[in-house]
PDB file of C-alpha atoms in Angstrom:
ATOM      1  CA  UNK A   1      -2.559 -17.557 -12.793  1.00  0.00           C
ATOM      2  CA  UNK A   2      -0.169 -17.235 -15.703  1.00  0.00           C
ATOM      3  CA  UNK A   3       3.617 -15.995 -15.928  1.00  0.00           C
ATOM      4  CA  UNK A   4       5.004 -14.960 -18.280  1.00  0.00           C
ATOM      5  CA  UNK A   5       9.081 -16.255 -18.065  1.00  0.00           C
ATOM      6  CA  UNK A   6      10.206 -13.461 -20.501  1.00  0.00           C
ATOM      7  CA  UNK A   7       9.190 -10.725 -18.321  1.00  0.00           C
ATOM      8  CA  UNK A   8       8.204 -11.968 -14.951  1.00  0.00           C
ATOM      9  CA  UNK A   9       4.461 -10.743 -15.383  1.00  0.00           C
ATOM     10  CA  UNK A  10       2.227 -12.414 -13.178  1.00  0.00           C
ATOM     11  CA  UNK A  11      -1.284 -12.095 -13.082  1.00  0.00           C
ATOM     12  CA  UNK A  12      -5.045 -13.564 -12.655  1.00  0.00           C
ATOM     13  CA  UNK A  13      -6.085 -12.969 -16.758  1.00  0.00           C
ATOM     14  CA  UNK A  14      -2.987 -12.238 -18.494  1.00  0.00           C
ATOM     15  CA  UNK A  15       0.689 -11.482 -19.319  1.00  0.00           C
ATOM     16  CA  UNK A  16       2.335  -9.031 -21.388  1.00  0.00           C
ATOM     17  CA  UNK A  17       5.773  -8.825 -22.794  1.00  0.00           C
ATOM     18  CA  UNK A  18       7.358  -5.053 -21.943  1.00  0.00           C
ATOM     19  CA  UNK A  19       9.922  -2.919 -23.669  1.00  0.00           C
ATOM     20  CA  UNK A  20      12.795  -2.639 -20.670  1.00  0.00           C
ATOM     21  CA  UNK A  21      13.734  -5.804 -18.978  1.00  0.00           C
ATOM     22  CA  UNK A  22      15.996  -4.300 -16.422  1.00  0.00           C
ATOM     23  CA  UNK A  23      15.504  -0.352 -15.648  1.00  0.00           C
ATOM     24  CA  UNK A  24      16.787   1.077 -12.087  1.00  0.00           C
ATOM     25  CA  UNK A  25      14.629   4.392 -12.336  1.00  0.00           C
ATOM     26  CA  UNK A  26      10.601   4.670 -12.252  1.00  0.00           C
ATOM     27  CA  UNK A  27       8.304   7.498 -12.228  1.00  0.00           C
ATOM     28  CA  UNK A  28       5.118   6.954 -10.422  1.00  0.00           C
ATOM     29  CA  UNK A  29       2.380   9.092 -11.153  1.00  0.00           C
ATOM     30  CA  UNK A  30      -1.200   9.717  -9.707  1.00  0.00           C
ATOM     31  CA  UNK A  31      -4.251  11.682 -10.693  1.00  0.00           C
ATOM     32  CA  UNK A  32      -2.424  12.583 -13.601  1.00  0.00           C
ATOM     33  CA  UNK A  33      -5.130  13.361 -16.227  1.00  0.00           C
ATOM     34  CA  UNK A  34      -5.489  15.488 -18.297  1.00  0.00           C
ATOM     35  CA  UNK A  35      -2.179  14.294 -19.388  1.00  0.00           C
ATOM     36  CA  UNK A  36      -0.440  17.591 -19.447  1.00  0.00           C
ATOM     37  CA  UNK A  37       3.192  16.466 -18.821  1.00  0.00           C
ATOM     38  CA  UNK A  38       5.645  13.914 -20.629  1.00  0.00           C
ATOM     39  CA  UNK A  39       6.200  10.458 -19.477  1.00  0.00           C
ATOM     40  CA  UNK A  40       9.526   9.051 -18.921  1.00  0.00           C
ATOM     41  CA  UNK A  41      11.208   5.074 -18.907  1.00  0.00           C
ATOM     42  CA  UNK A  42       8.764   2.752 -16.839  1.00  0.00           C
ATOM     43  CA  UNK A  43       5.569   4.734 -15.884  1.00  0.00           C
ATOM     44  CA  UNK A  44       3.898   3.688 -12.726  1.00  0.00           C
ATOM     45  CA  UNK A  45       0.111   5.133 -12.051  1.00  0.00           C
ATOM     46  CA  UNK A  46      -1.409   4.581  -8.768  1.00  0.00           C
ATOM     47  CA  UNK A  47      -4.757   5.614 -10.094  1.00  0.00           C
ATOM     48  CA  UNK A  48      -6.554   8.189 -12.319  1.00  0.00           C
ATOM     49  CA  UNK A  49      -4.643   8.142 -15.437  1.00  0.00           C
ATOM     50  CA  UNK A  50      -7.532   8.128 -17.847  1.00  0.00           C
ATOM     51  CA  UNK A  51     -10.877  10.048 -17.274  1.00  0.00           C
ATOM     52  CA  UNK A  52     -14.073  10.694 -19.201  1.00  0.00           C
ATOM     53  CA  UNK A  53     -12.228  13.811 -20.526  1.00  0.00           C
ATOM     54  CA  UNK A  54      -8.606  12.362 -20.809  1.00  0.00           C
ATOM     55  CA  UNK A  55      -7.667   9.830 -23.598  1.00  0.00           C
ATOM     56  CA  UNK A  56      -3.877   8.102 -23.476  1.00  0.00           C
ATOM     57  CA  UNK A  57      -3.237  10.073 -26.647  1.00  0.00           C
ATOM     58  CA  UNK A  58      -3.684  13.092 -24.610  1.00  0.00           C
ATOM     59  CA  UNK A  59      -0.285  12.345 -23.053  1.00  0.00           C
ATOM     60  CA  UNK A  60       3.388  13.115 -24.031  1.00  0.00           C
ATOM     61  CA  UNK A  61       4.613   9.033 -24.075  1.00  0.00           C
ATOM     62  CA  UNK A  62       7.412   9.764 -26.757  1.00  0.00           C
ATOM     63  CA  UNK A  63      10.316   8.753 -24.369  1.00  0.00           C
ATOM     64  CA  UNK A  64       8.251   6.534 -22.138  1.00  0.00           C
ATOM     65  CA  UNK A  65       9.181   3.013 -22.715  1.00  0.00           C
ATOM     66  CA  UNK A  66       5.854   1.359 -21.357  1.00  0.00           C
ATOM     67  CA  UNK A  67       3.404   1.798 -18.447  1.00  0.00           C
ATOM     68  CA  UNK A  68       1.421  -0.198 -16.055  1.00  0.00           C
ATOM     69  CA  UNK A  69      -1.394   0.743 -13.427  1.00  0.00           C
ATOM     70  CA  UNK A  70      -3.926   0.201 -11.028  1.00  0.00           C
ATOM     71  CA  UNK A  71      -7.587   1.798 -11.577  1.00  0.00           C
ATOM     72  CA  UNK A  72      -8.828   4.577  -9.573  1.00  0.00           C
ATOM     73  CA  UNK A  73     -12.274   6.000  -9.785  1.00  0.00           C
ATOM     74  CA  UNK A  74     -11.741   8.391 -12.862  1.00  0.00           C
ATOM     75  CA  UNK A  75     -10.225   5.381 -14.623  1.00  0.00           C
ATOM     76  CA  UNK A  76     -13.472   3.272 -14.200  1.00  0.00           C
ATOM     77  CA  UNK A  77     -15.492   5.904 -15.839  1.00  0.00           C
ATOM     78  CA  UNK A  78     -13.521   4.756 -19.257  1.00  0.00           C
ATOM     79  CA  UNK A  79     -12.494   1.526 -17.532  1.00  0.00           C
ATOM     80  CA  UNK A  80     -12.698  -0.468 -21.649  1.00  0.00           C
ATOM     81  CA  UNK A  81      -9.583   1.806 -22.370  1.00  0.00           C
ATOM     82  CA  UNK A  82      -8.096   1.570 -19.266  1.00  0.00           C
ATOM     83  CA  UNK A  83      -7.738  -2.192 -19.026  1.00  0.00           C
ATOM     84  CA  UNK A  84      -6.346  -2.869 -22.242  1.00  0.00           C
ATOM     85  CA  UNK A  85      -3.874   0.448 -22.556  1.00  0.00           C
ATOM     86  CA  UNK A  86      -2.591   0.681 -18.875  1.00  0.00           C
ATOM     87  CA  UNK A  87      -2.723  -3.190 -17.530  1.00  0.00           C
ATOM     88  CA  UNK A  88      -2.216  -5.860 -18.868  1.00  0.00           C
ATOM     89  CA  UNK A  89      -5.760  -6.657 -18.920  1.00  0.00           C
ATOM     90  CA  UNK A  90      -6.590  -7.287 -14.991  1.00  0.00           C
ATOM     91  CA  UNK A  91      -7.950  -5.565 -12.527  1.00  0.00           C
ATOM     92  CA  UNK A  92      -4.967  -6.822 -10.602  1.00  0.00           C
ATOM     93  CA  UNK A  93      -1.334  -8.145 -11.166  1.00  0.00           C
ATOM     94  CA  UNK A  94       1.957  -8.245 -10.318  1.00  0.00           C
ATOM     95  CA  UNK A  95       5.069  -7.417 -12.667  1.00  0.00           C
ATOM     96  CA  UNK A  96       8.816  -7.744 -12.183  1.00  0.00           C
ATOM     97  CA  UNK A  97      11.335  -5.093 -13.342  1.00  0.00           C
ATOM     98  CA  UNK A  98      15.043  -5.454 -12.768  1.00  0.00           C
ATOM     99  CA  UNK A  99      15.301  -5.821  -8.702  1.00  0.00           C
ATOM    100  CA  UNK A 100      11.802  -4.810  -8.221  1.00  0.00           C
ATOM    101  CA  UNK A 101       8.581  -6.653  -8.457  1.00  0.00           C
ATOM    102  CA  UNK A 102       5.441  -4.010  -8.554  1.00  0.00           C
ATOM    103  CA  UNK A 103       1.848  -5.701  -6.535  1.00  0.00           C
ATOM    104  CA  UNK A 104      -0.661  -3.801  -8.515  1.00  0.00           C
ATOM    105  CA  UNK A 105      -3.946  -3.934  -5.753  1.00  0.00           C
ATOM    106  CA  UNK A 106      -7.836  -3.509  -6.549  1.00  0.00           C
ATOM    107  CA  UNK A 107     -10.133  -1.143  -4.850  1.00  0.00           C
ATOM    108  CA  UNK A 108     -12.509  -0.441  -7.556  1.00  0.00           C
ATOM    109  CA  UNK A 109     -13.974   2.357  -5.692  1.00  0.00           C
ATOM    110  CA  UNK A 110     -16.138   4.522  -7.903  1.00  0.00           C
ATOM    111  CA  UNK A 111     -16.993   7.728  -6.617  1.00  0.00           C
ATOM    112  CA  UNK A 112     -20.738   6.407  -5.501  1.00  0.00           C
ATOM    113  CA  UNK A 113     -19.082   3.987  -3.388  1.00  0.00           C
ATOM    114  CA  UNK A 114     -14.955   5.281  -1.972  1.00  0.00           C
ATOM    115  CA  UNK A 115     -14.493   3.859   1.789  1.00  0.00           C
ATOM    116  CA  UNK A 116     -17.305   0.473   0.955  1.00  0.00           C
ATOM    117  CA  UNK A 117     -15.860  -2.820   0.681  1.00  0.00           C
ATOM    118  CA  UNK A 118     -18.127  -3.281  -2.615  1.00  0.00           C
ATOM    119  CA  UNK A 119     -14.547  -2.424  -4.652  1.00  0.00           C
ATOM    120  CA  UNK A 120     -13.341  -5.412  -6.689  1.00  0.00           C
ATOM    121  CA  UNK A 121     -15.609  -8.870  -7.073  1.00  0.00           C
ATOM    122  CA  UNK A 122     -12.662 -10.737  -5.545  1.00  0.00           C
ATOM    123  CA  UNK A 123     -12.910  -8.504  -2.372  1.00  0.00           C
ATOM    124  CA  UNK A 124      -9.502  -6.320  -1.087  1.00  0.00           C
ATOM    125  CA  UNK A 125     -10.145  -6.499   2.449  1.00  0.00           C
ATOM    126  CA  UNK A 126      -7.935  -8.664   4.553  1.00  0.00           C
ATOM    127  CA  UNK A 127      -9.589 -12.324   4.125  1.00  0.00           C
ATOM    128  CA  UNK A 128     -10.463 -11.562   0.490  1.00  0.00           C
ATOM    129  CA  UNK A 129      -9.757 -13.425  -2.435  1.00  0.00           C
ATOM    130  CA  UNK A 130      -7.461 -10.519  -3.611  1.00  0.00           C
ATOM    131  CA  UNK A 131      -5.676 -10.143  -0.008  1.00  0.00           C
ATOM    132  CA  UNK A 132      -5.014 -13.888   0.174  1.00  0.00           C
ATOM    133  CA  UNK A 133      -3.314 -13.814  -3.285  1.00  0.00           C
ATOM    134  CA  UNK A 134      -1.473 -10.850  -2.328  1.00  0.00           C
ATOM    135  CA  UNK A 135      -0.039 -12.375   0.620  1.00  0.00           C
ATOM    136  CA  UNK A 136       0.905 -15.916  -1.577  1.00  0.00           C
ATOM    137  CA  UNK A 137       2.636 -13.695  -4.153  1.00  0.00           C
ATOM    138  CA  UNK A 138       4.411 -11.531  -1.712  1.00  0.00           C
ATOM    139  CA  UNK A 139       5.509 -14.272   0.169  1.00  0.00           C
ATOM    140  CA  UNK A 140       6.941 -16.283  -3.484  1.00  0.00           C
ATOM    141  CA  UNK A 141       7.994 -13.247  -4.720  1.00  0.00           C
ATOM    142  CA  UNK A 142      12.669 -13.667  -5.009  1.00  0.00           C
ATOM    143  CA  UNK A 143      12.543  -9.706  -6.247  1.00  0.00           C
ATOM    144  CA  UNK A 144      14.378  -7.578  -4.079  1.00  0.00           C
ATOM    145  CA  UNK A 145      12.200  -4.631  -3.558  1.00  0.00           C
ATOM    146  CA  UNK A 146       8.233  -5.575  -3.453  1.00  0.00           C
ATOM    147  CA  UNK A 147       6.410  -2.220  -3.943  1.00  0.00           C
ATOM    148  CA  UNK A 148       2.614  -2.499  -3.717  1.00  0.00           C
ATOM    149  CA  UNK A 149       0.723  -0.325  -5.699  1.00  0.00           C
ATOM    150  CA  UNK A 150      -3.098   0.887  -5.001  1.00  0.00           C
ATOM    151  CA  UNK A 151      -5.447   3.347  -5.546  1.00  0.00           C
ATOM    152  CA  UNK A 152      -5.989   4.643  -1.991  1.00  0.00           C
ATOM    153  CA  UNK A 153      -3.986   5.538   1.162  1.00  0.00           C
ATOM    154  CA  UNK A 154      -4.192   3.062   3.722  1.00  0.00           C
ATOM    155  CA  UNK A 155      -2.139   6.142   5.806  1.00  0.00           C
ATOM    156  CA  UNK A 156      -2.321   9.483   4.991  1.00  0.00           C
ATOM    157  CA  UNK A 157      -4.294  12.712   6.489  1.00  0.00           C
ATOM    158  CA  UNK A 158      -7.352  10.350   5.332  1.00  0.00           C
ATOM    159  CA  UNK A 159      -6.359   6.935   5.115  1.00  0.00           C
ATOM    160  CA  UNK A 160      -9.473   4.457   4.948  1.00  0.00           C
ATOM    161  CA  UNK A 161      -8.416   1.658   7.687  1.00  0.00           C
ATOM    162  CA  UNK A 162     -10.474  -1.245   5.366  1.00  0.00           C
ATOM    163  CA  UNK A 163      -6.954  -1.128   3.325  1.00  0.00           C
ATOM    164  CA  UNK A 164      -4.555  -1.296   6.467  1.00  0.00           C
ATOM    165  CA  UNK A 165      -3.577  -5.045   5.834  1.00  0.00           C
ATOM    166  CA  UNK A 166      -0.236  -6.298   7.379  1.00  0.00           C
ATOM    167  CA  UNK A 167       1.574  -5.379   4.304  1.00  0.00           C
ATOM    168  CA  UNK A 168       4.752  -5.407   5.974  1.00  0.00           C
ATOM    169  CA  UNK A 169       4.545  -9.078   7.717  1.00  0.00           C
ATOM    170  CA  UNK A 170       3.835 -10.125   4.411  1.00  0.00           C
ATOM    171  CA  UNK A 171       7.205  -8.960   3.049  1.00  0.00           C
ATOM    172  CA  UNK A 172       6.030  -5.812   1.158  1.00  0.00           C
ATOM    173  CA  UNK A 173       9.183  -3.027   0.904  1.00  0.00           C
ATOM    174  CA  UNK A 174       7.238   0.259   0.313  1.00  0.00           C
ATOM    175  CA  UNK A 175       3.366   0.749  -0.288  1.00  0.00           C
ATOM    176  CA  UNK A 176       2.359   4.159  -3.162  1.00  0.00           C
ATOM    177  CA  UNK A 177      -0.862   5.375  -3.316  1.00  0.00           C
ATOM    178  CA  UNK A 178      -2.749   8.300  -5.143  1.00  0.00           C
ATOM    179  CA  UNK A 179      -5.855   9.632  -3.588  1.00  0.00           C
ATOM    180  CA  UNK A 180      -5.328  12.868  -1.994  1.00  0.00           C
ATOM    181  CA  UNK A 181      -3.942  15.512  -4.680  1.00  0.00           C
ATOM    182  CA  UNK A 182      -0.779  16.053  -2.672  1.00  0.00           C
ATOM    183  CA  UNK A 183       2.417  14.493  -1.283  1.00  0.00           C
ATOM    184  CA  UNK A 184       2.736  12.307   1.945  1.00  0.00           C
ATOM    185  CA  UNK A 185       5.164  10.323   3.359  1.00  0.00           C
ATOM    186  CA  UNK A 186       3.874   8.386   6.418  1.00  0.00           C
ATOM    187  CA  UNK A 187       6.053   5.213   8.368  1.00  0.00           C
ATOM    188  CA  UNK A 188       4.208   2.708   9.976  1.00  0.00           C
ATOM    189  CA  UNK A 189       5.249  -0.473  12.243  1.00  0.00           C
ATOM    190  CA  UNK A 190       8.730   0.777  10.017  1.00  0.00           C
ATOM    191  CA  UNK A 191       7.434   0.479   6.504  1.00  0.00           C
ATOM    192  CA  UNK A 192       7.228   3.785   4.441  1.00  0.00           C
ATOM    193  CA  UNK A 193       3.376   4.581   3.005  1.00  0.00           C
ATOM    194  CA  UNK A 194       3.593   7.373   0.121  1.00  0.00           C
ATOM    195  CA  UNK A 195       0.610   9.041  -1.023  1.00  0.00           C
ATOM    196  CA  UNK A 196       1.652  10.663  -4.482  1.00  0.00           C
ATOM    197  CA  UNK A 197      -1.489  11.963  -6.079  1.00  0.00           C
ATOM    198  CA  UNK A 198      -0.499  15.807  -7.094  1.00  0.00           C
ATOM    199  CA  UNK A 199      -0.214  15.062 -11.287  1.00  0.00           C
ATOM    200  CA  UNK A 200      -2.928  17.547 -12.041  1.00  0.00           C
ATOM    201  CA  UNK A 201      -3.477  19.483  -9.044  1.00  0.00           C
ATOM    202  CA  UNK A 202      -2.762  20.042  -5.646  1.00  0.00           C
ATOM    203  CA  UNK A 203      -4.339  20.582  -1.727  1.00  0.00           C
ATOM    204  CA  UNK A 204      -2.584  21.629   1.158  1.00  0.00           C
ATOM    205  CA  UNK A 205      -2.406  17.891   3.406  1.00  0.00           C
ATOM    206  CA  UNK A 206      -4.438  18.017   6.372  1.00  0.00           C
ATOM    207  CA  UNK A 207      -3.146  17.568   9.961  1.00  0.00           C
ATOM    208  CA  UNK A 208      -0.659  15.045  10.476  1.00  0.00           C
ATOM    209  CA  UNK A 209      -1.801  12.115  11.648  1.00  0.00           C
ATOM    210  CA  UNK A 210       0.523   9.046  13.454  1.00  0.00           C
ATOM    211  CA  UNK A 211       3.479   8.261  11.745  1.00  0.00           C
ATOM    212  CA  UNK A 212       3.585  11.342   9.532  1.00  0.00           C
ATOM    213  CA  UNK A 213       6.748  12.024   8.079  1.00  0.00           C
ATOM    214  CA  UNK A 214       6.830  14.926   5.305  1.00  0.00           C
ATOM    215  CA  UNK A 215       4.081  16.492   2.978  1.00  0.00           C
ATOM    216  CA  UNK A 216       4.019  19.374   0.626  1.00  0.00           C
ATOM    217  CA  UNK A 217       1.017  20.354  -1.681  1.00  0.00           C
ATOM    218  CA  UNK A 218       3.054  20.851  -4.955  1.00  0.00           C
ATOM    219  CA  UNK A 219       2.740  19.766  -8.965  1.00  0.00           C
ATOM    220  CA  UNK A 220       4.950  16.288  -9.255  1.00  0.00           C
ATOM    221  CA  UNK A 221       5.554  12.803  -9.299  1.00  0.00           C
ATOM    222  CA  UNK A 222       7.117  10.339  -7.047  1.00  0.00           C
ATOM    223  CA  UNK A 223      10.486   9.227  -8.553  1.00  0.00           C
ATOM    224  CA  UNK A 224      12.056   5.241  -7.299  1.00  0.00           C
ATOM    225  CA  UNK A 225      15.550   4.674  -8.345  1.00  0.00           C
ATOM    226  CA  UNK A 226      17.162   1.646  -7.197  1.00  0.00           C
ATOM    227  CA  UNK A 227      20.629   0.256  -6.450  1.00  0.00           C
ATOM    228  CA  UNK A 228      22.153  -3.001  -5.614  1.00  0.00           C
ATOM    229  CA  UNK A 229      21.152  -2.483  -1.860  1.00  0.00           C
ATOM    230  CA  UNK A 230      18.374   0.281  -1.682  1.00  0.00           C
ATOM    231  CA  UNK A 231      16.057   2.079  -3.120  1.00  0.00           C
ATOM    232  CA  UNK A 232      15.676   5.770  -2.961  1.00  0.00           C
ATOM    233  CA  UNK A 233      12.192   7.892  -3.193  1.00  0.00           C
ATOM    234  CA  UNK A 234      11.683  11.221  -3.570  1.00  0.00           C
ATOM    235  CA  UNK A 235       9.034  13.526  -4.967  1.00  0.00           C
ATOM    236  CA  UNK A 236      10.057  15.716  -7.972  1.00  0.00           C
ATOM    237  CA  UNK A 237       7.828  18.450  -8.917  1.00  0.00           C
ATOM    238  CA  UNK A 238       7.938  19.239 -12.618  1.00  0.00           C
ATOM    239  CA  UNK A 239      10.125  22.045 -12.572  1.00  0.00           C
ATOM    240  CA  UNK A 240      12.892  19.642 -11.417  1.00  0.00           C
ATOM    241  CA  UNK A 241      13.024  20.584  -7.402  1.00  0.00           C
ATOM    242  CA  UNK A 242      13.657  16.901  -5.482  1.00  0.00           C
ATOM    243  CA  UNK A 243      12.015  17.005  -2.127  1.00  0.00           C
ATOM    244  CA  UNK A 244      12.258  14.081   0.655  1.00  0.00           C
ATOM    245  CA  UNK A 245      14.625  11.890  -0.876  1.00  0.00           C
ATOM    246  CA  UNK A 246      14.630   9.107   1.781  1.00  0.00           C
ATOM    247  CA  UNK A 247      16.716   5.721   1.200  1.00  0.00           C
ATOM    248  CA  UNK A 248      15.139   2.198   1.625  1.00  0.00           C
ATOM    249  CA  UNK A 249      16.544  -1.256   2.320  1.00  0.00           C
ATOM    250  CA  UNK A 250      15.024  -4.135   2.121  1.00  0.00           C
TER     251      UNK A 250
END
């Protein structure tokens, strides 16, 4: 694994130097093509960014200052672009961003194989390759807020169990997800699941299931700002409406 000291990237092929060293507000997006919104500061995907159809050109990136993601199944179909415009080159990596470190996690489902373990060629199921070096660089990890980032909810209406690993026992503050083209909020064993996957269209979430929280089936991202002793979530929809801020410590 390299790191890179200038910008606390680590990761299992490679390091990149970003724009902002130190920002306190992110905007996490999911299933966002076909890019038809502007990006803002430190752009988060939790999968589906790029598509067949969808090119990074396609979105409004004027005042966003850099972005990093994690693939979901749309992103595979164009998966040469997606690698070298939205990670750093890896399927998956950690980065660090002012109090924040961000645990960018492989599923590699396509959509021949969602809910198989035959995701990522270092495995993502607990015992894998991938889950072990999740755990080490949770558990090295000095950031203040560890926020691990994946394709798929492990809780949701349909969460896939295969990705229920003991994120929390390994230190982890708040698990995102896309998946689902809606908003959920789910807390489990005490640490908060979000499913934020409504960038380019929406369902109506499905009956709660344990844990639930707060939904709604509306246009948006999921907004992080953090503070010297918490961070705060909240789904914004695009007209500006904030719904389910919740606060966080770690």
């Amino acid at each position: 694994y390299e790191v890179d000291t200038k910008t606390s990237v680590a990761t299992n092929t490679a390091s990149i130097v970003g724009v902002k060293s130190d920002p306190d507000e992110f905007q996490v997006v999911g299933n966002s093509f076909p890019g038809t919104y502007p990006l803002r500061g430190t752009v988060i995907s939790a999968g589906n960014f790029l598509s067949s159809a969808t090119d990074y050109e396609d979105y409004d990136t004027k005042h966003m200052d850099e972005i990093f993601g994690v693939a979901g199944d749309k992103d595979l179909e164009v998966s040469v672009d997606f690698y070298s415009k939205v990670t750093p080159g890896s399927r998956y990596y950690s980065i660090v961003r002012g109090d924040c470190e961000f645990f960018f996690y492989n599923v590699g489902w396509t959509t021949a194989n969602i809910g198989t373990a035959t995701g990522d060629p270092d495995g993502f199921e607990l015992g894998s390759f991938q889950a072990n070096w999740l755990q080490g660089q949770l558990s090295m990890s000095t950031a203040k807020f560890k926020i691990v980032v994946l394709a798929w909810p492990p809780y949701a209406d349909v969460g896939y169990s295969i990705l229920r690993l003991p994120f929390r026992a390994w230190g982890a503050t708040l698990v995102i997800n896309s998946g689902p083209h809606n908003y959920q909020r789910y807390i489990i064993d005490g640490l908060n699941y979000i499913t934020c996957g409504c960038g380019n269209a929406t369902t109506t979430p499905g009956p709660a299931q344990a844990g639930y929280q707060n939904s709604r089936g509306a246009l948006g991202y999921v907004r992080i700002q953090t503070n010297a002793f918490s961070i705060r979530t909240a789904h914004v929809r695009f007209d500006g409406d904030v719904f389910d801020e919740f606060t966080i410590y770690p």
